[in-house]
CSV table of N, CA and C in Angstrom, one decimal:
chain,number,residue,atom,x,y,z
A,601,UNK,N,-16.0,20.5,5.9
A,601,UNK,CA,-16.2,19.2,5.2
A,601,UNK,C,-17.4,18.5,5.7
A,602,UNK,N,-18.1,17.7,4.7
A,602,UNK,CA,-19.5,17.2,5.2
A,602,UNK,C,-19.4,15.9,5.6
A,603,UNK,N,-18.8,15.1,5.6
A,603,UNK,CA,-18.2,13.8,5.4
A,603,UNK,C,-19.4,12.7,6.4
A,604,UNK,N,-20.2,13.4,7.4
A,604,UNK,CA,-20.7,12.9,8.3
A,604,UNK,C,-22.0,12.7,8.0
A,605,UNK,N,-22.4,14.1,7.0
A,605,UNK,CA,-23.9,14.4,6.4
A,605,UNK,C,-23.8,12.9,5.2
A,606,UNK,N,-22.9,12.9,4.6
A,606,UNK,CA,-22.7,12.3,3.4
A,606,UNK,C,-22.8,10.2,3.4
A,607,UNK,N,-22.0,10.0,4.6
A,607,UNK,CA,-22.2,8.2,5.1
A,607,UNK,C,-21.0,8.3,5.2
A,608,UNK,N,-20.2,8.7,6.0
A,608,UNK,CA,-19.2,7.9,6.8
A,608,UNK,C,-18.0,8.7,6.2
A,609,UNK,N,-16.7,7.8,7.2
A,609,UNK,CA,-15.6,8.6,6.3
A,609,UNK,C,-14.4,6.8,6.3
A,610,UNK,N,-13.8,7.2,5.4
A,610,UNK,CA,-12.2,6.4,4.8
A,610,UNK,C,-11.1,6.8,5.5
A,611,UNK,N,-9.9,6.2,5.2
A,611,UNK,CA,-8.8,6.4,5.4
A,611,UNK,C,-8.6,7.9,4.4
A,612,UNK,N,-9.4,8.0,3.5
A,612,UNK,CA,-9.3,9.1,2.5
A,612,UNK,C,-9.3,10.2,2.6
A,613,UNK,N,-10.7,10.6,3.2
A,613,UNK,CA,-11.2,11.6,4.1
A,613,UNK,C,-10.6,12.0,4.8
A,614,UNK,N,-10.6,11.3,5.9
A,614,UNK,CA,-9.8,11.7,7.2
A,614,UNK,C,-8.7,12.3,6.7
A,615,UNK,N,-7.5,11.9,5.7
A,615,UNK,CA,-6.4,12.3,5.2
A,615,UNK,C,-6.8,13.8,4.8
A,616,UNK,N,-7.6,13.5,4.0
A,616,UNK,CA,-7.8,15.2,3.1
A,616,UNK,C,-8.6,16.1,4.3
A,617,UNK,N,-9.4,15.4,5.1
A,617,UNK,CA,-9.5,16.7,6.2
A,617,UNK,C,-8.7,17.3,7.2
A,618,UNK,N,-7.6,16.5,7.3
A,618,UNK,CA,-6.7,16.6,8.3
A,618,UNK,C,-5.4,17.7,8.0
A,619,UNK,N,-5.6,17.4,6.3
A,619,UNK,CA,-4.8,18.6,5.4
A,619,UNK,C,-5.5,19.5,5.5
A,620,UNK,N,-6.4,19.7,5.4
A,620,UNK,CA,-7.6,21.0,5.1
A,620,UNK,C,-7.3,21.0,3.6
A,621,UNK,N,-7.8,19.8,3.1
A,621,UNK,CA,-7.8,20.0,1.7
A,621,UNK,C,-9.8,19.9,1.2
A,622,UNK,N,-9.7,20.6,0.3
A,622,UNK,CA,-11.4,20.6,0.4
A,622,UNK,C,-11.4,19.7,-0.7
A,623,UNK,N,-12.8,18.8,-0.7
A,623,UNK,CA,-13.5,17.6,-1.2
A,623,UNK,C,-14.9,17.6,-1.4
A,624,UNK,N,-15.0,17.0,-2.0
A,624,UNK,CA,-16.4,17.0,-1.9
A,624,UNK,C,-17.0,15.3,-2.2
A,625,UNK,N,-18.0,14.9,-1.3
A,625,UNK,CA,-18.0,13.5,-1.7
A,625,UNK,C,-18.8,13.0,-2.4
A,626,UNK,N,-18.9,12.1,-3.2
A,626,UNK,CA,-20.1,11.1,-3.9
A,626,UNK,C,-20.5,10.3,-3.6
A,627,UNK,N,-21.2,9.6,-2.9
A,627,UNK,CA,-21.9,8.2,-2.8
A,627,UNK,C,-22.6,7.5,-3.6
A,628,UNK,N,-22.3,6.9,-4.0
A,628,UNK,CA,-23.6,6.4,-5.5
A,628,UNK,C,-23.6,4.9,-4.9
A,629,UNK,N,-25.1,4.2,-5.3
A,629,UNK,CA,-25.0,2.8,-5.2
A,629,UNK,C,-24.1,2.2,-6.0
A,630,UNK,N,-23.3,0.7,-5.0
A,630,UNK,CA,-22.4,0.0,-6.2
A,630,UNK,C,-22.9,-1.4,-6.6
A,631,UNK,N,-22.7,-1.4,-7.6
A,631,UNK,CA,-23.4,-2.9,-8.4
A,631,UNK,C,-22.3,-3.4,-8.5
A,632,UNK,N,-22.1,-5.2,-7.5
A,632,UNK,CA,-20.5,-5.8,-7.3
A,632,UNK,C,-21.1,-6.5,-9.1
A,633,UNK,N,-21.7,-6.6,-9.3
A,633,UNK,CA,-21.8,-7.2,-10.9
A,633,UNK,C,-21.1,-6.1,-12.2
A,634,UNK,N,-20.6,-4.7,-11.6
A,634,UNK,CA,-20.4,-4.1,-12.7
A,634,UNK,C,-19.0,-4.0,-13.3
A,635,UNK,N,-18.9,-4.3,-14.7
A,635,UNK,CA,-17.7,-4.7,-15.6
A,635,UNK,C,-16.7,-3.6,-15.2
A,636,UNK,N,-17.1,-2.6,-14.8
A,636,UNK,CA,-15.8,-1.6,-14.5
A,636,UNK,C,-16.0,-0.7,-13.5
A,637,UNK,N,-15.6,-0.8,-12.6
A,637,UNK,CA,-16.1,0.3,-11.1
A,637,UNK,C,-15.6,1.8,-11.7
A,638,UNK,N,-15.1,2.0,-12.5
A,638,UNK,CA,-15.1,3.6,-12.8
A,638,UNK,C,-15.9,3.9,-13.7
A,639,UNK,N,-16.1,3.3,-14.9
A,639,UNK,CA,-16.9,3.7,-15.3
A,639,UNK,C,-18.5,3.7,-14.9
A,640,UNK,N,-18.6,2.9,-14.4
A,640,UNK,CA,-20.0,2.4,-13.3
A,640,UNK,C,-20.3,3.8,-12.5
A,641,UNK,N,-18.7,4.4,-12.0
A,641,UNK,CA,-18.7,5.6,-10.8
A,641,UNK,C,-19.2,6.8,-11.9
A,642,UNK,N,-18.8,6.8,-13.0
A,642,UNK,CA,-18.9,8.0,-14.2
A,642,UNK,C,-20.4,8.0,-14.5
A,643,UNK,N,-20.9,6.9,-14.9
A,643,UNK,CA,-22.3,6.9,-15.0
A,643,UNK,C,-23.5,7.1,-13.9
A,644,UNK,N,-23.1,6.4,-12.5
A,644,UNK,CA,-23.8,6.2,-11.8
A,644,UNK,C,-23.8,7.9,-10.8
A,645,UNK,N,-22.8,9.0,-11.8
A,645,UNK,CA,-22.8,9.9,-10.7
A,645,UNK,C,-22.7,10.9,-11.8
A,646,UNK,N,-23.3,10.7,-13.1
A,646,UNK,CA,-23.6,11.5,-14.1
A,646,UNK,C,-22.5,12.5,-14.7
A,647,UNK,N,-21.6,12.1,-14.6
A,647,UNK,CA,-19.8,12.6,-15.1
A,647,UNK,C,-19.1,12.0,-16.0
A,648,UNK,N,-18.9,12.7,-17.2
A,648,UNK,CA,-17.9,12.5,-18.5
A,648,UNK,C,-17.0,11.5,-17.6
A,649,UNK,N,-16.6,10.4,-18.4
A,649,UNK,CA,-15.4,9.5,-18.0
A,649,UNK,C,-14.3,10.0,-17.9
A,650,UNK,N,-13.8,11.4,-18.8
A,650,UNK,CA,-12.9,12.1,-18.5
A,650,UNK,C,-12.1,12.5,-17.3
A,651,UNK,N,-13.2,12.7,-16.7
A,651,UNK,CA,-13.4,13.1,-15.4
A,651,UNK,C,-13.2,12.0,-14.5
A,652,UNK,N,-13.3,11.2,-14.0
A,652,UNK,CA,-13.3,10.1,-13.5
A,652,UNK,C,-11.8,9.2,-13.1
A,653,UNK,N,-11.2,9.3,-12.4
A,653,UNK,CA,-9.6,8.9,-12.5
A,653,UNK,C,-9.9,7.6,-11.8
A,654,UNK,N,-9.2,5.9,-11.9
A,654,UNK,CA,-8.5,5.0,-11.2
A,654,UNK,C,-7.5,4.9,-11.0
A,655,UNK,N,-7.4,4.2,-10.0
A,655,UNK,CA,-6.0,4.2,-9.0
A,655,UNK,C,-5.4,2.7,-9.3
A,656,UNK,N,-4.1,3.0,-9.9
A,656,UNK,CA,-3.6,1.7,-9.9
A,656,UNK,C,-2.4,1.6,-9.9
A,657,UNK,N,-2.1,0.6,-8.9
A,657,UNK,CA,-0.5,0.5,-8.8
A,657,UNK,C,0.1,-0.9,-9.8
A,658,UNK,N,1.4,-0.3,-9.7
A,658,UNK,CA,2.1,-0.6,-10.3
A,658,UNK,C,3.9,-1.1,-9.8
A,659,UNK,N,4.3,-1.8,-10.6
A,659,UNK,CA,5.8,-2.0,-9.6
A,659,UNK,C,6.9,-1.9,-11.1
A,660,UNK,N,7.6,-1.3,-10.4
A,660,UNK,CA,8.7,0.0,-11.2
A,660,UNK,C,10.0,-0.6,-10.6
A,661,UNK,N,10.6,-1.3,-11.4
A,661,UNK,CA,12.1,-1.9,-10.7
A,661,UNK,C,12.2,-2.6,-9.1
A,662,UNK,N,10.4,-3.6,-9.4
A,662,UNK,CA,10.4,-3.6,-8.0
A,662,UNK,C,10.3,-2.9,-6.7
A,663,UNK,N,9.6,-1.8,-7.1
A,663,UNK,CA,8.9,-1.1,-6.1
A,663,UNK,C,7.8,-0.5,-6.6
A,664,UNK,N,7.1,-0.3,-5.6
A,664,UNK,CA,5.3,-0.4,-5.9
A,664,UNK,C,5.2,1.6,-6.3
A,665,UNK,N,4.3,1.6,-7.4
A,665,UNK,CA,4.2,2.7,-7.7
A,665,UNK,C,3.0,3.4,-8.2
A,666,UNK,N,2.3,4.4,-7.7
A,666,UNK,CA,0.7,4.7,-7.6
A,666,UNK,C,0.4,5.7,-9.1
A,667,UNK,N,-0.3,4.8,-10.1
A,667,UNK,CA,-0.6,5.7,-10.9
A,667,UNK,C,-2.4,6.1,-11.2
A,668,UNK,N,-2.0,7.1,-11.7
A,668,UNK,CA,-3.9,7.5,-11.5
A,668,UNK,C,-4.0,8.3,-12.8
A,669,UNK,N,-5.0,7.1,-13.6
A,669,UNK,CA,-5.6,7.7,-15.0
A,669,UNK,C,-7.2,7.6,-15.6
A,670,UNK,N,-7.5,8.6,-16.1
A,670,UNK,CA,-8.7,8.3,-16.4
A,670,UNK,C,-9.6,7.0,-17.0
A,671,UNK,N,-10.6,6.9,-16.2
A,671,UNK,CA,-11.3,5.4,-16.5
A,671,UNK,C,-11.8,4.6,-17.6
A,672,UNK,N,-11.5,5.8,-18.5
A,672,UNK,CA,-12.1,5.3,-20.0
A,672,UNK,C,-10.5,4.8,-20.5
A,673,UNK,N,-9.8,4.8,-20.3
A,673,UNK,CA,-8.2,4.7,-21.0
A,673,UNK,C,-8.0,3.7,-19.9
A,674,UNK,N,-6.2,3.7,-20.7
A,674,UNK,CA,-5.8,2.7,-19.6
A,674,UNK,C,-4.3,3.1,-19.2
A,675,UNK,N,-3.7,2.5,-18.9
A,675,UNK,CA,-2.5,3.2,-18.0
A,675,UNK,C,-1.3,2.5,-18.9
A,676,UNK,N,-0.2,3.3,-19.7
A,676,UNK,CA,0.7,3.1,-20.6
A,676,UNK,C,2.0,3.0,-19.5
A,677,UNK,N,2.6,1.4,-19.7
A,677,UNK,CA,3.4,1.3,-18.0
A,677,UNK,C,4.8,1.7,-18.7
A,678,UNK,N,5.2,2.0,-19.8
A,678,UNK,CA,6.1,2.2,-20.3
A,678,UNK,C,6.5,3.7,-20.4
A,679,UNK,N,5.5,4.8,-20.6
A,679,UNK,CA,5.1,5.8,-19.7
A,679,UNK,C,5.5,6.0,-18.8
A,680,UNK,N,5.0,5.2,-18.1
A,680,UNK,CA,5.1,5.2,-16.2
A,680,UNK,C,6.0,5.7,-15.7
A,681,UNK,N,7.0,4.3,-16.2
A,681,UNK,CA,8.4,3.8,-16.5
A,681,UNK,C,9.3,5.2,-16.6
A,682,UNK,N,8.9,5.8,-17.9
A,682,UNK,CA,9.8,7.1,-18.1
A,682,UNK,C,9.4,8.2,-17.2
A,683,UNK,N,8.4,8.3,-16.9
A,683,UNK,CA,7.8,9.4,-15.5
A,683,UNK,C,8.8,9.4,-14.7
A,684,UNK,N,8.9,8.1,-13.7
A,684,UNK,CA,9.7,7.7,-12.7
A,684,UNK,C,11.2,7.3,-12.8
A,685,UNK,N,11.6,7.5,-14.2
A,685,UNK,CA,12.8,7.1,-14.0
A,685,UNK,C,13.4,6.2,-14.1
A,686,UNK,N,12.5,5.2,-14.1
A,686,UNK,CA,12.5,3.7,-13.8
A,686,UNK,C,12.9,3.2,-15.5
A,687,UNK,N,13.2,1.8,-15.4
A,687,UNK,CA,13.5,1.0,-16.7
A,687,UNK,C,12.0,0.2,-17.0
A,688,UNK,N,11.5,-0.8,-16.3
A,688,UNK,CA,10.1,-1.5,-16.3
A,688,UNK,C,9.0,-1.5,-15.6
A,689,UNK,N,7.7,-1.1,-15.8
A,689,UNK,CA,7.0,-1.3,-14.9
A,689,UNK,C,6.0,-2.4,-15.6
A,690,UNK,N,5.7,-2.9,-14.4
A,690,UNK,CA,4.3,-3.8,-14.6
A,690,UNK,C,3.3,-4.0,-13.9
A,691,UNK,N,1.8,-4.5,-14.1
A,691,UNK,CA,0.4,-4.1,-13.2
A,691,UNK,C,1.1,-5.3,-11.8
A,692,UNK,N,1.0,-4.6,-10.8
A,692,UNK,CA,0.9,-5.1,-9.4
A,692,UNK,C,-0.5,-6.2,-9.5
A,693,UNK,N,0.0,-7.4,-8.6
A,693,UNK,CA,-0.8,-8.2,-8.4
A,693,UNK,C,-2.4,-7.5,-7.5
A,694,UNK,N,-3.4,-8.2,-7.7
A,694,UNK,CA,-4.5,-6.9,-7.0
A,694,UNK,C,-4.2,-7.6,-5.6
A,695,UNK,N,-4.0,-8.7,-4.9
A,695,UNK,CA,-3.4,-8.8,-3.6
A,695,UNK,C,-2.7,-7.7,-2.9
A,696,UNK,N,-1.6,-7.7,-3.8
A,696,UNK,CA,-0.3,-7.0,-3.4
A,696,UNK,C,-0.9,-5.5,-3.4
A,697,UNK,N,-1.7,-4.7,-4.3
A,697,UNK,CA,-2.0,-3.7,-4.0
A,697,UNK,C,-3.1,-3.4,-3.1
A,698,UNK,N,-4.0,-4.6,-2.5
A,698,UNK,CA,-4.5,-4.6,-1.7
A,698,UNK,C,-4.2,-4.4,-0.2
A,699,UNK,N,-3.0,-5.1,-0.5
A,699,UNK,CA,-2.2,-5.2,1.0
A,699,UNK,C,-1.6,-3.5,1.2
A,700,UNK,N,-0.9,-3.2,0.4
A,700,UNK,CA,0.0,-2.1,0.0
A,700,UNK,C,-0.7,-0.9,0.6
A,701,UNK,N,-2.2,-0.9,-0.2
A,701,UNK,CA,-2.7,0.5,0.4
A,701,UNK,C,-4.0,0.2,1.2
A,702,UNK,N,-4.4,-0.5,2.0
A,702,UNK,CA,-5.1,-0.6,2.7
A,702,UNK,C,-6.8,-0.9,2.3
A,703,UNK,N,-6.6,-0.9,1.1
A,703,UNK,CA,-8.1,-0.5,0.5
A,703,UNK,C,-8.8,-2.0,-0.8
A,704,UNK,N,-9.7,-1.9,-1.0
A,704,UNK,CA,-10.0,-3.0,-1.8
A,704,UNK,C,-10.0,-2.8,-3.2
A,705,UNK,N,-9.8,-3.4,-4.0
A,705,UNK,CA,-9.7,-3.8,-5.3
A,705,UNK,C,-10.5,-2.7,-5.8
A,706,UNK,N,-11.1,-1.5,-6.7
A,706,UNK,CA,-11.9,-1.0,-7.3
A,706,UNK,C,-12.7,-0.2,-6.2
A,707,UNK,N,-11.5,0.1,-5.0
A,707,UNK,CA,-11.8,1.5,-4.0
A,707,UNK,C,-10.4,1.7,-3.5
A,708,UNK,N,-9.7,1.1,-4.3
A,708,UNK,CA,-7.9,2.1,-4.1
A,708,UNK,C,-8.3,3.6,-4.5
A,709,UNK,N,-7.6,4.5,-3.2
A,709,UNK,CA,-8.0,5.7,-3.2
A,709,UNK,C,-6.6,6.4,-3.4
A,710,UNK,N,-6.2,7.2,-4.3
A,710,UNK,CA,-5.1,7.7,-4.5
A,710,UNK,C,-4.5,8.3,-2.9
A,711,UNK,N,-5.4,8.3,-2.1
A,711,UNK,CA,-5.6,9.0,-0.7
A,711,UNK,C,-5.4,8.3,0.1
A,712,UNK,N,-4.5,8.6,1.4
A,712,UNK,CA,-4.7,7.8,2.6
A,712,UNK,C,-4.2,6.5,2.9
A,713,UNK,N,-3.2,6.1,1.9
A,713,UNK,CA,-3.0,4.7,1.5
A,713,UNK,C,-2.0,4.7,3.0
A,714,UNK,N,-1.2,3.5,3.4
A,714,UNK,CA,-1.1,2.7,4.2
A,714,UNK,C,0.3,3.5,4.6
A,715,UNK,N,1.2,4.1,3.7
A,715,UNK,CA,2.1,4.7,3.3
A,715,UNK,C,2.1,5.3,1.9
A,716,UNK,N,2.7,6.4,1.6
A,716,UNK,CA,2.7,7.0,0.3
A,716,UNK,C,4.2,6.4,-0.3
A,717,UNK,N,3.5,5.9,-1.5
A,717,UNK,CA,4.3,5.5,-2.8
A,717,UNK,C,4.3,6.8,-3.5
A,718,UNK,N,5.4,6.6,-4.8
A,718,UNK,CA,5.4,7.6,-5.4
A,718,UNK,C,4.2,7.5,-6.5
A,719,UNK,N,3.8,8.5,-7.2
A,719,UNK,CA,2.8,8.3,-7.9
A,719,UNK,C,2.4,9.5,-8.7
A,720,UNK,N,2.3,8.9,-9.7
A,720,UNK,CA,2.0,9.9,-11.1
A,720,UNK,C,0.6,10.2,-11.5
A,721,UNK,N,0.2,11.0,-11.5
A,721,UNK,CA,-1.5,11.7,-12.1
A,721,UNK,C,-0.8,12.0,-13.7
A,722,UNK,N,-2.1,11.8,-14.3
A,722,UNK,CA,-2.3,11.6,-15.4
A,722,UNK,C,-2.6,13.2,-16.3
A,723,UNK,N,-1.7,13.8,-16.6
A,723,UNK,CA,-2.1,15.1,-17.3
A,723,UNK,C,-3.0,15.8,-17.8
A,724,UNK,N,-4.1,15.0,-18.2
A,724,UNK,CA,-5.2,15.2,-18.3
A,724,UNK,C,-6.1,15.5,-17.7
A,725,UNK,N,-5.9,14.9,-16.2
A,725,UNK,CA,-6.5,15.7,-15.2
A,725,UNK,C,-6.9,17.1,-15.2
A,726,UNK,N,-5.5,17.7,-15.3
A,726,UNK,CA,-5.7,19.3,-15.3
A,726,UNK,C,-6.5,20.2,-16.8
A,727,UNK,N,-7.1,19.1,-17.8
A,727,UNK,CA,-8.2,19.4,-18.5
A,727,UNK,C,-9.6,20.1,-17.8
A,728,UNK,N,-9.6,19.9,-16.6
A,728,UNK,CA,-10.7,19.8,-15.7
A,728,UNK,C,-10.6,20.3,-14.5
A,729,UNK,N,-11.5,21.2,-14.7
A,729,UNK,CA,-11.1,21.9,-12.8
A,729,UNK,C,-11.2,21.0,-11.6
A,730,UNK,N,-12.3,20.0,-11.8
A,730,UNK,CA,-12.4,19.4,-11.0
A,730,UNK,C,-12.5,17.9,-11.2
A,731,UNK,N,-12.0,16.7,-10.7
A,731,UNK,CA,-11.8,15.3,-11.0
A,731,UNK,C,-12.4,14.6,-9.7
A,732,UNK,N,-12.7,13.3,-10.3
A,732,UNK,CA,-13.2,12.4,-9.3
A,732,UNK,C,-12.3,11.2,-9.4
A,733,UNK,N,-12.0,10.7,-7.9
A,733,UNK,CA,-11.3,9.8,-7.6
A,733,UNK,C,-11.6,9.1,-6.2
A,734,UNK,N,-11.8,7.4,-6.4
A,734,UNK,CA,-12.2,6.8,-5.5
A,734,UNK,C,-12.3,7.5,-3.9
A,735,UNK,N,-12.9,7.3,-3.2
A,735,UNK,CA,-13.3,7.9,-1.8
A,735,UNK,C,-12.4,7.1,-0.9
A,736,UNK,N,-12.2,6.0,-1.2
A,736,UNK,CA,-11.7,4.6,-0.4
A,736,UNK,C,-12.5,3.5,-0.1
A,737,UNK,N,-13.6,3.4,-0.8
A,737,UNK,CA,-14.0,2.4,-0.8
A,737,UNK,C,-15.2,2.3,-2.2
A,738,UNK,N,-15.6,1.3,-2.7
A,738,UNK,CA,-16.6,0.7,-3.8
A,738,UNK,C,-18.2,1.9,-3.5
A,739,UNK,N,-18.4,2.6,-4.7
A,739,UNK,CA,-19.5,3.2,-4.5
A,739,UNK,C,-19.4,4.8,-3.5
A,740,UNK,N,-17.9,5.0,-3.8
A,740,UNK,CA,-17.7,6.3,-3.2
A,740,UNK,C,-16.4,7.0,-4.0
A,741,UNK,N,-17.0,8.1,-4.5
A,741,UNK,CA,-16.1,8.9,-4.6
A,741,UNK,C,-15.7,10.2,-4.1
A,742,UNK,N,-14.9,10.9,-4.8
A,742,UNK,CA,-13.7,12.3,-4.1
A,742,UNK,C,-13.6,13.2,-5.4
A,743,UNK,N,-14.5,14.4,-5.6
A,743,UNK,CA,-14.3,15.2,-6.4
A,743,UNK,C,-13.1,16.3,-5.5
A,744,UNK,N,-12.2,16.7,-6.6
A,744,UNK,CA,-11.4,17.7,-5.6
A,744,UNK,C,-10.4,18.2,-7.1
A,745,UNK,N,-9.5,19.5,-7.0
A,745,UNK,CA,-8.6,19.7,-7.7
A,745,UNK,C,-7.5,18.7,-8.0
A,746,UNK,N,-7.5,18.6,-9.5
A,746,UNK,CA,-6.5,18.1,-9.4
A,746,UNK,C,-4.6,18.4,-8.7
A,747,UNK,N,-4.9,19.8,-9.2
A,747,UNK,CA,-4.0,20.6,-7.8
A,747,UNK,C,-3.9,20.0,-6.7
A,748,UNK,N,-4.7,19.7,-5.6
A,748,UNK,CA,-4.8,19.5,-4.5
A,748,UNK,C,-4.9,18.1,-4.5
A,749,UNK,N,-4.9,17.6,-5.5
A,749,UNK,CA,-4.4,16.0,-5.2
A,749,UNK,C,-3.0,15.8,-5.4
A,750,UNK,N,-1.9,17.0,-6.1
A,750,UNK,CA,-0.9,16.2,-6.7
A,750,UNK,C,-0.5,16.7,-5.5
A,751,UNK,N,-0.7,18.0,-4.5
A,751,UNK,CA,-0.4,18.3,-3.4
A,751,UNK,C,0.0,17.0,-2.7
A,752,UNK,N,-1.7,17.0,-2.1
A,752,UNK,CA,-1.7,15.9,-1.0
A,752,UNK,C,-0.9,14.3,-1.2
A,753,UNK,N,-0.6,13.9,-2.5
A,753,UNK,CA,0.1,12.8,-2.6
A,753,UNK,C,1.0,12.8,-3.1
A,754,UNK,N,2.0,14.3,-3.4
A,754,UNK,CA,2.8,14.2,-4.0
A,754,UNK,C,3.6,13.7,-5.2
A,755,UNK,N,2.4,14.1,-5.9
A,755,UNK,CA,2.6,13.1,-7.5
A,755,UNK,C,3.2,13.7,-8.1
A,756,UNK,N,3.7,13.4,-9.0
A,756,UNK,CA,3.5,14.2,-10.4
A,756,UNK,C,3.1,14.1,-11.5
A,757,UNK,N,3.1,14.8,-12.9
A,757,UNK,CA,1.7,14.8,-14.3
A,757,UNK,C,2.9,14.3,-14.9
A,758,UNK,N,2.2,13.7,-15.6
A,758,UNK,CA,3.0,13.2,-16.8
A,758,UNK,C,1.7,12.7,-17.9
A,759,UNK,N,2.0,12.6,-19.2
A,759,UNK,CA,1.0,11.6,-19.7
A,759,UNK,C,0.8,10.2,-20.0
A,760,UNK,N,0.3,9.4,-19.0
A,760,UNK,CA,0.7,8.2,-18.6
A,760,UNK,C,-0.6,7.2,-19.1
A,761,UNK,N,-1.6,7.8,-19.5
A,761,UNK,CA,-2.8,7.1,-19.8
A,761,UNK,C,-2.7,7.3,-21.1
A,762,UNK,N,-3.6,6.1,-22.2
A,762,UNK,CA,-3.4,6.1,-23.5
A,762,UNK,C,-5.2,5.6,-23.9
């Protein structure tokens, strides 16, 4: 892993090196003026939005729950909801998910979080051999399998983005 060649490492990193999960990283400049940090991450690093997954939690019968869907869409919590079993889910305050997984607003990393919530990837993922997902912080990303993410966070696929 290059993580050292590349500018630094996350709570993210560290996680997926420690697995020996392989990664690969992005750095791209971030513009705090831009209307959407994923799609910002899709353009600024020359990648179909397809490609491109956000991290966002959510709370599911009152407990916090990690879902991860492509940046061009948006996250169907009623979906979610049936993924997990759950009766309601709704978007977590960005406070609350701040606190939850250690990371900021628009560099929540499906990775490395503070504790592992449960958490669902987006089926579409596996359209694509390879996906990008925050690094753990603004202006960094995490190409890797989507395999090797549902590994490492123990998610599961459902289709949760609309």
């Amino acid at each position: 892993m290059a993580i050292k060649k590349t500018g630094g490492s996350t709570p993210a990193t560290v996680a997926l090196a420690k697995a020996g999960v392989s990664f690969e990283l992005h750095p791209y400049e971030h513009d705090p003026r831009a209307a959407s940090y994923g799609l910002e991450a899709a353009e600024a690093l020359g990648v179909e939005p397809a490609r491109v997954f956000k991290t966002l939690m959510a709370s599911l019968d009152a407990q916090l729950v990690v879902a991860v869907v492509p940046v061009a869409g948006q996250l169907d919590l009623k979906a979610l909801a049936r993924a997990l079993g759950g009766s309601k889910a709704v978007m977590a305050e960005v406070s609350v998910a701040e606190r939850a997984t250690g990371y900021v607003a628009g560099g929540i990393s499906p990775v490395g979080q503070k504790r592992a919530y449960p958490s669902v990837l987006d089926s579409s993922a596996f359209d694509h051999p390879t996906i990008f997902v925050s690094g753990g912080r603004r202006g960094l990303d995490l190409e890797m399998t989507p395999a090797d993410l549902v590994a490492i966070t123990e998610a599961i696929t459902a289709q949760i983005g609309r």
